[in-house]
Coordinates of C-alpha atoms in Angstrom, one line a residue:
M1 CA 127.6 129.0 -191.1
L2 CA 126.0 131.6 -193.2
R3 CA 122.2 132.2 -192.9
D4 CA 122.2 132.7 -196.7
P5 CA 124.8 130.3 -198.2
S6 CA 123.9 131.4 -201.7
A7 CA 125.9 134.6 -201.0
K8 CA 129.0 132.5 -201.0
Y9 CA 128.3 129.2 -202.9
R10 CA 126.7 128.7 -206.3
P11 CA 124.7 125.6 -207.3
F12 CA 126.5 123.3 -209.7
P13 CA 125.0 123.6 -213.2
T14 CA 123.1 120.7 -214.6
V15 CA 123.8 119.1 -218.0
D16 CA 121.6 119.9 -220.9
I17 CA 120.6 116.3 -221.9
A18 CA 116.9 116.0 -222.0
D19 CA 116.8 112.6 -223.6
R20 CA 119.2 110.9 -221.2
T21 CA 118.9 107.2 -221.1
W22 CA 120.9 106.1 -218.1
P23 CA 117.9 106.3 -215.6
S24 CA 116.2 103.4 -217.3
K25 CA 119.3 101.2 -217.5
A26 CA 120.7 98.6 -215.1
I27 CA 124.2 97.3 -214.4
T28 CA 124.3 93.8 -215.9
R29 CA 128.0 92.8 -215.8
A30 CA 131.1 93.7 -213.9
P31 CA 133.3 96.5 -215.3
R32 CA 137.0 96.5 -215.7
W33 CA 138.4 97.2 -212.2
L34 CA 141.5 99.2 -211.4
S35 CA 142.9 99.4 -207.9
T36 CA 144.7 102.6 -207.0
D37 CA 145.3 101.6 -203.4
L38 CA 149.1 101.7 -204.0
R39 CA 149.0 105.2 -205.6
D40 CA 146.0 107.4 -204.7
G41 CA 145.4 105.4 -201.5
N42 CA 149.1 105.6 -200.5
Q43 CA 149.5 109.3 -201.1
A44 CA 146.5 110.0 -198.8
L45 CA 148.3 108.4 -195.8
I46 CA 149.9 110.2 -192.9
D47 CA 152.7 107.7 -193.1
P48 CA 153.0 106.3 -196.7
M49 CA 153.5 102.5 -197.0
D50 CA 157.0 101.1 -197.1
A51 CA 158.0 98.5 -199.6
E52 CA 157.0 95.6 -197.3
K53 CA 153.5 97.0 -196.8
K54 CA 153.1 97.8 -200.5
T55 CA 154.2 94.3 -201.4
R56 CA 151.8 92.7 -199.0
F57 CA 149.0 94.9 -200.3
F58 CA 149.9 94.1 -203.9
D59 CA 149.6 90.4 -203.1
L60 CA 146.2 90.9 -201.6
L61 CA 145.0 92.8 -204.7
V62 CA 146.2 89.9 -206.9
K63 CA 144.5 87.4 -204.6
V64 CA 141.2 89.3 -204.7
G65 CA 141.3 89.1 -208.5
L66 CA 142.3 92.7 -209.6
K67 CA 143.7 92.5 -213.1
E68 CA 144.8 96.1 -213.4
I69 CA 146.7 97.6 -210.5
E70 CA 148.1 101.1 -210.3
V71 CA 151.4 100.5 -208.4
G72 CA 152.7 103.9 -208.0
F73 CA 154.1 107.2 -209.3
P74 CA 157.6 106.3 -210.3
S75 CA 158.8 109.8 -210.9
A76 CA 157.9 110.8 -207.3
G77 CA 161.2 109.5 -206.0
A78 CA 163.5 106.6 -205.5
T79 CA 161.2 104.7 -203.1
E80 CA 158.4 104.6 -205.7
F81 CA 160.7 103.8 -208.6
D82 CA 162.5 101.0 -206.9
F83 CA 159.3 99.4 -205.7
I84 CA 157.8 99.3 -209.2
S85 CA 160.9 98.2 -211.0
G86 CA 161.6 95.6 -208.2
L87 CA 158.0 94.3 -208.5
I88 CA 158.7 93.6 -212.2
R89 CA 162.2 92.2 -211.8
S90 CA 161.0 89.8 -209.1
G91 CA 158.4 88.1 -211.3
R92 CA 155.8 88.8 -208.7
V93 CA 153.3 90.2 -211.3
P94 CA 151.2 87.3 -212.6
D95 CA 150.8 87.0 -216.4
D96 CA 147.2 88.0 -216.3
V97 CA 147.8 91.2 -214.2
T98 CA 148.7 94.5 -215.8
V99 CA 150.5 97.1 -213.7
Q100 CA 149.8 100.8 -214.2
V101 CA 151.8 103.8 -213.3
L102 CA 150.8 107.5 -213.1
T103 CA 152.6 110.5 -214.5
Q104 CA 152.0 114.2 -215.0
S105 CA 152.3 115.5 -218.6
R106 CA 156.0 116.4 -218.4
R107 CA 158.7 114.8 -220.6
D108 CA 161.1 113.9 -217.8
L109 CA 158.4 112.4 -215.6
I110 CA 157.1 110.3 -218.5
E111 CA 160.5 109.1 -219.4
T112 CA 161.1 108.0 -215.8
S113 CA 157.8 106.2 -215.7
F114 CA 158.7 104.2 -218.8
A115 CA 162.1 103.4 -217.3
S116 CA 160.5 101.9 -214.2
L117 CA 158.5 99.5 -216.3
K118 CA 161.4 98.0 -218.2
G119 CA 161.0 94.3 -218.6
A120 CA 157.3 94.3 -217.9
R121 CA 155.1 91.9 -219.9
S122 CA 152.3 94.5 -220.1
A123 CA 151.8 97.9 -218.6
I124 CA 149.5 100.9 -218.6
V125 CA 151.0 104.4 -218.5
H126 CA 148.5 106.8 -217.1
L127 CA 148.9 110.5 -218.2
Y128 CA 147.0 113.4 -216.7
N129 CA 146.7 117.1 -216.6
A130 CA 144.0 119.3 -215.0
V131 CA 141.6 121.0 -217.5
S132 CA 138.9 122.8 -215.4
P133 CA 138.5 126.6 -215.3
A134 CA 139.5 126.9 -211.6
W135 CA 142.8 125.1 -212.3
R136 CA 143.4 127.0 -215.6
K137 CA 142.8 130.4 -214.0
I138 CA 144.1 129.9 -210.4
V139 CA 146.7 127.2 -210.5
F140 CA 148.3 127.5 -214.0
G141 CA 147.2 130.9 -215.4
M142 CA 146.8 129.3 -218.8
T143 CA 144.3 129.4 -221.6
R144 CA 142.4 126.5 -223.0
D145 CA 144.8 126.1 -225.9
E146 CA 147.8 126.0 -223.6
V147 CA 146.2 123.4 -221.4
K148 CA 145.4 121.2 -224.4
A149 CA 148.9 121.6 -225.7
I150 CA 150.2 120.1 -222.4
A151 CA 148.1 117.0 -223.0
V152 CA 149.1 116.7 -226.6
A153 CA 152.8 117.1 -225.8
G154 CA 152.5 114.4 -223.2
A155 CA 150.7 112.0 -225.5
K156 CA 153.6 112.4 -228.1
V157 CA 156.1 111.4 -225.4
L158 CA 154.0 108.4 -224.5
R159 CA 154.0 107.3 -228.1
D160 CA 157.7 107.8 -228.6
E161 CA 158.8 106.1 -225.3
A162 CA 156.6 103.1 -226.0
A163 CA 158.2 102.6 -229.3
K164 CA 161.6 102.2 -227.5
Q165 CA 160.3 99.1 -225.7
P166 CA 158.4 97.1 -228.3
D167 CA 158.4 93.9 -226.3
V168 CA 156.0 95.4 -223.7
A169 CA 152.3 95.3 -224.4
W170 CA 151.6 99.0 -223.8
Q171 CA 148.3 100.5 -223.0
F172 CA 147.7 104.2 -222.6
E173 CA 145.4 106.0 -220.2
Y174 CA 144.6 109.7 -220.3
S175 CA 142.8 111.6 -217.6
P176 CA 141.4 115.2 -218.1
E177 CA 141.9 115.7 -214.4
T178 CA 139.1 117.7 -212.7
F179 CA 136.7 116.5 -215.4
S180 CA 133.8 116.8 -213.0
T181 CA 134.2 120.6 -212.8
A182 CA 135.3 121.2 -216.4
E183 CA 133.3 122.2 -219.4
L184 CA 132.2 119.1 -221.3
D185 CA 133.1 120.4 -224.7
F186 CA 136.6 121.2 -223.5
S187 CA 137.1 117.8 -222.0
L188 CA 136.0 116.2 -225.3
E189 CA 138.3 118.5 -227.2
V190 CA 141.4 117.6 -225.2
C191 CA 140.6 113.8 -225.2
A192 CA 140.1 113.9 -229.0
A193 CA 143.4 115.7 -229.4
V194 CA 145.2 113.0 -227.3
M195 CA 143.5 110.3 -229.4
D196 CA 144.7 112.0 -232.6
V197 CA 148.2 111.5 -231.4
L198 CA 148.0 108.0 -230.0
R199 CA 145.6 106.7 -232.7
P200 CA 143.8 104.0 -230.7
T201 CA 141.7 101.3 -232.4
K202 CA 138.8 99.1 -231.4
D203 CA 141.3 96.3 -230.8
A204 CA 143.8 98.5 -229.0
P205 CA 141.7 101.2 -227.3
I206 CA 142.8 104.1 -225.2
I207 CA 141.6 104.4 -221.6
L208 CA 139.9 107.7 -221.1
N209 CA 139.5 108.2 -217.3
L210 CA 137.0 110.8 -216.3
P211 CA 137.7 111.8 -212.7
A212 CA 135.3 113.4 -210.2
T213 CA 138.5 114.7 -208.8
V214 CA 136.4 116.7 -206.3
E215 CA 132.8 115.5 -206.0
C216 CA 130.8 118.7 -206.8
A217 CA 127.2 117.7 -207.5
T218 CA 124.7 114.9 -207.0
P219 CA 125.6 111.7 -208.7
N220 CA 123.0 112.0 -211.4
V221 CA 124.8 115.1 -212.7
Y222 CA 128.0 113.0 -212.9
A223 CA 126.0 110.3 -214.8
D224 CA 124.8 113.0 -217.2
Q225 CA 128.3 114.1 -217.8
I226 CA 129.4 110.5 -218.6
E227 CA 126.5 109.9 -220.9
Y228 CA 127.1 113.2 -222.7
F229 CA 130.8 112.5 -223.1
C230 CA 130.1 108.9 -224.4
R231 CA 127.6 110.3 -227.0
H232 CA 129.9 113.0 -228.3
L233 CA 133.4 111.4 -228.2
P234 CA 134.8 110.9 -231.7
G235 CA 135.9 107.3 -232.1
R236 CA 134.0 106.0 -229.0
D237 CA 134.6 102.4 -230.0
A238 CA 138.3 103.0 -229.7
A239 CA 138.1 104.1 -226.1
V240 CA 137.5 102.5 -222.7
I241 CA 135.6 105.0 -220.5
S242 CA 136.9 104.8 -217.0
L243 CA 135.4 106.3 -213.8
H244 CA 137.4 107.7 -210.9
T245 CA 135.0 109.1 -208.3
H246 CA 135.8 110.6 -204.9
N247 CA 133.5 110.8 -201.9
D248 CA 133.5 114.5 -201.0
R249 CA 129.7 114.6 -200.9
G250 CA 129.4 111.0 -199.6
T251 CA 128.2 109.6 -202.9
G252 CA 131.3 108.3 -204.5
V253 CA 129.9 104.7 -204.8
A254 CA 126.5 106.0 -206.2
A255 CA 128.3 108.2 -208.7
A256 CA 130.3 105.2 -210.0
E257 CA 127.2 103.0 -210.2
L258 CA 125.3 105.7 -212.1
G259 CA 128.3 106.3 -214.3
L260 CA 128.3 102.7 -215.3
M261 CA 124.7 102.9 -216.2
A262 CA 125.5 106.0 -218.3
G263 CA 127.9 104.0 -220.5
A264 CA 131.3 103.7 -218.7
D265 CA 133.3 100.5 -218.9
R266 CA 135.8 100.7 -216.0
V267 CA 136.0 101.7 -212.4
E268 CA 139.0 103.0 -210.5
G269 CA 139.1 103.1 -206.7
C270 CA 140.5 101.6 -203.5
L271 CA 139.5 98.6 -201.4
L272 CA 137.3 100.0 -198.6
G273 CA 137.4 103.5 -200.0
N274 CA 140.7 105.0 -198.8
G275 CA 141.9 108.2 -200.6
E276 CA 142.3 111.9 -200.3
R277 CA 139.9 113.9 -198.2
T278 CA 136.9 111.6 -197.7
G279 CA 138.3 108.9 -199.9
N280 CA 138.1 107.3 -203.4
C281 CA 135.3 105.0 -204.6
D282 CA 135.0 101.9 -202.4
L283 CA 135.6 99.0 -204.8
V284 CA 134.4 96.4 -202.3
T285 CA 131.1 98.2 -201.9
V286 CA 130.5 98.6 -205.6
A287 CA 131.4 94.9 -206.3
L288 CA 129.3 93.5 -203.5
N289 CA 126.4 95.8 -204.5
M290 CA 126.5 94.0 -207.9
Y291 CA 126.8 90.6 -206.2
T292 CA 123.6 91.2 -204.2
Q293 CA 121.9 91.8 -207.5
G294 CA 122.9 88.4 -208.9
I295 CA 125.9 89.8 -210.9
D296 CA 129.3 88.1 -210.7
P297 CA 131.7 91.1 -209.8
A298 CA 134.7 89.1 -211.0
L299 CA 136.4 89.7 -207.7
D300 CA 136.9 87.2 -204.8
L301 CA 135.8 88.9 -201.6
S302 CA 135.0 85.6 -199.8
D303 CA 137.4 86.4 -197.0
I304 CA 136.4 89.9 -196.1
D305 CA 138.1 89.8 -192.7
E306 CA 141.5 89.1 -194.4
I307 CA 140.9 92.1 -196.6
V308 CA 140.1 94.3 -193.7
K309 CA 143.1 93.1 -191.7
T310 CA 145.5 93.7 -194.6
V311 CA 144.1 97.1 -195.4
E312 CA 144.3 98.2 -191.8
Y313 CA 147.9 96.9 -191.5
A314 CA 149.1 98.6 -194.7
T315 CA 147.3 102.0 -194.1
S316 CA 147.3 102.2 -190.3
I317 CA 143.7 103.4 -190.7
P318 CA 141.0 101.4 -188.8
V319 CA 138.0 100.3 -190.9
H320 CA 134.9 101.8 -189.4
P321 CA 132.6 99.1 -187.8
R322 CA 129.7 100.3 -189.9
T323 CA 131.6 100.3 -193.3
P324 CA 129.3 98.6 -195.8
Y325 CA 129.8 94.8 -196.0
A326 CA 133.3 94.9 -194.3
G327 CA 132.7 96.5 -190.9
D328 CA 132.6 94.4 -187.8
L329 CA 129.0 95.4 -187.0
V330 CA 127.3 95.4 -190.4
F331 CA 125.8 92.0 -190.0
T332 CA 125.1 92.4 -186.3
A333 CA 121.8 93.1 -184.7
F334 CA 121.4 94.4 -181.1
S335 CA 117.8 95.6 -181.5
G336 CA 115.2 93.2 -180.3
S337 CA 112.9 93.7 -183.3
H338 CA 115.8 93.3 -185.7
Q339 CA 116.9 90.1 -184.0
D340 CA 113.5 88.6 -184.1
A341 CA 113.1 89.3 -187.8
I342 CA 116.6 87.9 -188.5
K343 CA 115.9 84.8 -186.4
K344 CA 112.6 84.1 -188.3
G345 CA 114.3 84.8 -191.6
F346 CA 117.0 82.2 -191.0
A347 CA 114.3 79.7 -190.0
A348 CA 112.3 80.4 -193.1
Q349 CA 115.4 80.2 -195.3
A350 CA 116.1 76.7 -194.0
A351 CA 112.5 75.6 -194.6
R352 CA 112.2 77.0 -198.1
N353 CA 112.7 74.9 -201.2
D354 CA 114.5 77.5 -203.3
D355 CA 118.0 78.8 -203.0
Y356 CA 117.3 82.6 -203.2
W357 CA 118.4 84.6 -200.2
E358 CA 115.7 86.3 -198.3
V359 CA 116.5 87.2 -194.7
P360 CA 115.3 90.5 -193.2
Y361 CA 118.0 93.1 -192.5
L362 CA 120.6 91.0 -194.3
P363 CA 121.0 92.0 -197.9
I364 CA 123.8 89.4 -198.3
D365 CA 124.5 86.1 -196.7
P366 CA 127.4 86.8 -194.3
A367 CA 128.7 83.3 -195.0
D368 CA 129.5 84.3 -198.6
L369 CA 132.0 86.8 -197.1
G370 CA 133.5 84.3 -194.6
R371 CA 131.5 85.7 -191.7
S372 CA 129.9 83.3 -189.2
Y373 CA 126.3 83.4 -188.2
E374 CA 127.3 83.4 -184.5
A375 CA 128.2 87.1 -184.8
V376 CA 125.0 88.1 -186.5
I377 CA 123.0 88.5 -183.3
R378 CA 124.6 90.1 -180.2
V379 CA 123.0 90.9 -177.0
N380 CA 123.0 94.1 -175.0
S381 CA 120.3 96.1 -173.1
Q382 CA 118.5 96.9 -176.4
S383 CA 118.1 93.2 -177.3
G384 CA 114.9 91.1 -177.1
K385 CA 113.9 87.6 -176.5
G386 CA 114.6 86.5 -180.1
G387 CA 118.3 87.6 -179.9
V388 CA 118.8 85.8 -176.6
A389 CA 117.3 82.6 -177.9
W390 CA 119.4 82.8 -181.1
V391 CA 122.6 83.1 -179.1
L392 CA 121.7 80.1 -176.9
E393 CA 120.8 78.0 -179.9
Q394 CA 123.9 78.9 -181.8
D395 CA 126.3 78.4 -178.8
K396 CA 124.6 75.6 -176.9
G397 CA 122.0 74.1 -179.2
L398 CA 119.2 75.0 -176.9
R399 CA 115.9 75.7 -178.7
L400 CA 113.8 77.5 -176.1
P401 CA 110.0 77.5 -176.4
K402 CA 108.7 80.9 -177.3
R403 CA 107.2 81.6 -173.9
L404 CA 110.4 80.5 -172.2
Q405 CA 112.2 83.0 -174.4
A406 CA 110.1 85.8 -173.0
D407 CA 110.6 84.6 -169.4
F408 CA 114.4 84.3 -169.8
S409 CA 114.8 87.6 -171.7
R410 CA 113.8 89.5 -168.5
H411 CA 116.7 88.0 -166.6
V412 CA 119.1 88.8 -169.4
Q413 CA 117.8 92.4 -169.6
A414 CA 118.4 92.8 -165.9
L415 CA 121.9 91.5 -166.3
A416 CA 122.6 93.8 -169.2
D417 CA 121.3 96.8 -167.3
A418 CA 123.4 95.9 -164.3
T419 CA 126.6 95.4 -166.2
S420 CA 126.0 98.2 -168.8
R421 CA 127.9 96.2 -171.5
E422 CA 127.4 93.7 -174.3
L423 CA 126.8 90.2 -173.1
N424 CA 128.6 87.3 -174.8
A425 CA 127.5 83.8 -175.2
A426 CA 129.2 82.7 -172.0
D427 CA 127.4 85.4 -170.0
I428 CA 124.1 84.4 -171.4
F429 CA 124.5 80.7 -170.7
A430 CA 125.8 81.4 -167.2
C431 CA 122.6 83.4 -166.6
F432 CA 120.5 80.6 -168.1
A433 CA 122.1 78.0 -165.9
A434 CA 121.8 80.1 -162.8
T435 CA 118.1 80.7 -163.5
Y436 CA 116.9 77.3 -164.6
L437 CA 119.3 74.5 -164.3
P438 CA 119.3 72.7 -160.9
G439 CA 122.4 73.1 -158.7
E440 CA 123.6 71.7 -155.4
S441 CA 122.6 74.9 -153.6
D442 CA 119.0 74.6 -154.7
R443 CA 116.2 73.4 -152.5
F444 CA 115.4 70.2 -154.5
V445 CA 118.4 68.2 -155.9
L446 CA 117.8 64.9 -157.6
R447 CA 120.0 62.0 -156.4
D448 CA 118.4 59.0 -158.0
Y449 CA 115.0 57.6 -159.0
E450 CA 113.1 54.7 -160.5
E451 CA 109.8 54.4 -162.3
T452 CA 107.5 51.4 -162.2
G453 CA 104.0 50.4 -163.1
A454 CA 101.9 49.9 -166.2
A455 CA 101.0 52.4 -168.8
G456 CA 98.6 55.1 -167.4
D457 CA 99.5 54.2 -163.8
R458 CA 103.1 54.9 -163.1
L459 CA 104.9 55.2 -159.8
F460 CA 107.8 57.5 -159.3
V461 CA 110.2 56.7 -156.4
G462 CA 113.1 59.0 -156.0
R463 CA 115.9 60.1 -153.6
V464 CA 115.9 63.9 -153.5
A465 CA 117.9 66.2 -151.3
I466 CA 115.5 68.7 -149.8
D467 CA 117.2 71.7 -148.1
G468 CA 120.4 69.5 -147.9
Q469 CA 118.6 66.5 -146.3
E470 CA 118.3 63.5 -148.5
R471 CA 114.7 62.1 -148.5
S472 CA 112.7 59.5 -150.3
L473 CA 109.7 60.8 -152.3
S474 CA 107.1 58.9 -154.2
G475 CA 104.1 59.8 -156.3
R476 CA 101.7 58.1 -158.7
G477 CA 100.5 59.5 -162.0
N478 CA 99.7 58.6 -165.6
G479 CA 103.3 59.2 -166.5
L480 CA 106.7 60.1 -165.2
I481 CA 106.1 63.8 -165.0
S482 CA 102.8 63.6 -163.3
G483 CA 104.4 61.2 -160.8
V484 CA 107.1 63.6 -159.9
V485 CA 104.6 66.5 -159.5
A486 CA 102.5 64.2 -157.2
A487 CA 105.6 63.3 -155.2
L488 CA 106.4 67.0 -154.6
A489 CA 102.9 67.8 -153.7
D490 CA 102.9 65.0 -151.1
S491 CA 106.1 66.3 -149.5
T492 CA 107.0 69.8 -148.6
G493 CA 107.2 70.9 -152.3
P494 CA 104.9 73.2 -154.1
T495 CA 101.8 72.2 -156.0
L496 CA 102.4 72.6 -159.7
D497 CA 100.1 72.3 -162.6
V498 CA 102.0 71.3 -165.8
V499 CA 100.8 73.5 -168.7
D500 CA 103.3 72.6 -171.4
Y501 CA 106.3 70.3 -172.0
A502 CA 108.9 70.2 -174.8
E503 CA 112.1 68.3 -175.3
H504 CA 114.9 67.9 -177.9
A505 CA 118.3 66.4 -178.3
I506 CA 121.5 68.3 -178.4
G507 CA 124.1 66.6 -180.6
H508 CA 124.1 63.1 -182.0
G509 CA 125.2 59.6 -181.1
A510 CA 126.4 58.4 -177.7
E511 CA 127.5 61.9 -176.6
A512 CA 124.1 63.5 -177.3
Q513 CA 122.3 65.2 -174.4
A514 CA 118.6 65.7 -173.9
V515 CA 117.0 68.9 -172.7
A516 CA 113.5 69.2 -171.3
Y517 CA 111.5 72.3 -170.8
V518 CA 108.4 72.4 -168.6
E519 CA 105.9 75.2 -168.1
C520 CA 104.0 75.1 -164.9
R521 CA 101.4 77.1 -163.1
A522 CA 101.7 77.6 -159.3
D523 CA 98.9 77.9 -156.8
D524 CA 99.1 81.7 -156.9
G525 CA 98.7 81.7 -160.7
R526 CA 102.3 82.5 -161.5
T527 CA 103.9 80.8 -164.6
I528 CA 107.0 78.9 -163.6
W529 CA 109.5 77.4 -166.0
G530 CA 111.9 74.6 -165.3
V531 CA 114.7 73.1 -167.5
G532 CA 116.5 69.9 -167.1
M533 CA 119.5 68.4 -169.0
D534 CA 120.8 64.9 -169.0
T535 CA 122.1 62.1 -171.3
D536 CA 118.7 60.4 -170.6
V537 CA 115.6 62.2 -171.7
A538 CA 113.5 60.8 -168.8
T539 CA 116.0 62.0 -166.3
A540 CA 116.1 65.4 -168.0
S541 CA 112.3 65.7 -167.6
V542 CA 112.6 64.9 -163.9
R543 CA 115.2 67.5 -163.5
A544 CA 113.0 70.0 -165.3
I545 CA 110.2 69.5 -162.8
L546 CA 112.6 69.9 -159.9
S547 CA 113.9 73.1 -161.6
A548 CA 110.4 74.5 -161.7
A549 CA 109.9 73.5 -158.1
N550 CA 113.0 75.4 -157.1
R551 CA 111.8 78.5 -158.9
A552 CA 108.4 78.3 -157.3

């Protein structure tokens, strides 16, 4: 890299628009959406989609709710042409969906494009030619007038070819390609010339697509370009202003959002942002950003995993686990502090009387996208007590007291450090059972017991295996738990002082289980926890005391 990059690179010029209005505006409704997954997205693949993959992708786009779908570049070859014409002949295109095809401004290519759409109910023909200085000088060697003439000639062919198929509801789209790096006055001049040929009206507008073909500046500059264009376009009410951003600077989504604030009506892009170089605008992200602001995006993204699965299948490109909204890990917390905040957020959400979503670290409810809460918190060596407790509660229904959470998290941390991997729910419960739940190999194992006496003076009599030898123990106290503690103290067991006790049911009805948690203090001052589970709550409490005795 150069120590002085200004010797090689020039800053992109800003737009002279001192009274810009877009910074104080907000997006309040969904735009028109256009998916170009089957065109821009397809041409960016190492191995382009075959007909089966394109058909499956098209069906997904329809299911999601896209009403305008760019299905290909019919003049590119027989594969593209046959797919597009076959899509129409098969009746696969719903009545409320309009297909779009892309063509360069050449007569033969435009004629082929119209031929591929024969029999369509409605269709958009998208014409483009590059207009920026670099393309004029380096690629074409043409003047401004020559470049404009290409656009005008193409528009005339559009007009004439559409007249040959009057049964199709035609719409026209024109892109001054490389708009983001072109002079604004020239882009306006070319678009106005195209409009003069096609004569759009308010009721039958032209789509003027303004591509950030290569993202060249911060998104506020693109927004300035859009606002300037909208202000100065003759016949603005007869044009739909469309955005087609790329992600070369990593701000394709932001540029689309600011462009909408600047007056645009339509957004082109790909599901999950596939496209040349760093990709096209990610339609899922833009739509769900709106959704989190209380705006209906007019797209159904409620099964995000199906969308990811289909996109990955069709493109052979894995979706990054940190992709906004759609990645496997975007709703997952490993950090202890994050887990604690999320756990508290869910508890507060359940307790509140209003329906508004407010959970730390989760800008959207994962359930709205078909994701389960079980995957929100996952445990590894970075996790804390809240995350461990969450997993146990979601998987087994165990609601650990807060101090028990801290006690158990030490054991989980040791296991995570020893295994150097993520721990799943089965790992965590196995660790919990081995640590707290009595087993046959423990020193104290309950066989049977009975409790007699009046309130405040209870006698516990139990058969307990101690070091493998069954013995009878008895102890008197003001309740069952104190009786068991007394029985242990009178035998070879430890002396325990019960500090706290909690219990709850797991499940409902005849199959419900009870779990009891007991916090004890040993003679040496240590805090000892015990846990017992049984279909009978009293037996669960006895098992909890014996669990504490085993750990002491």
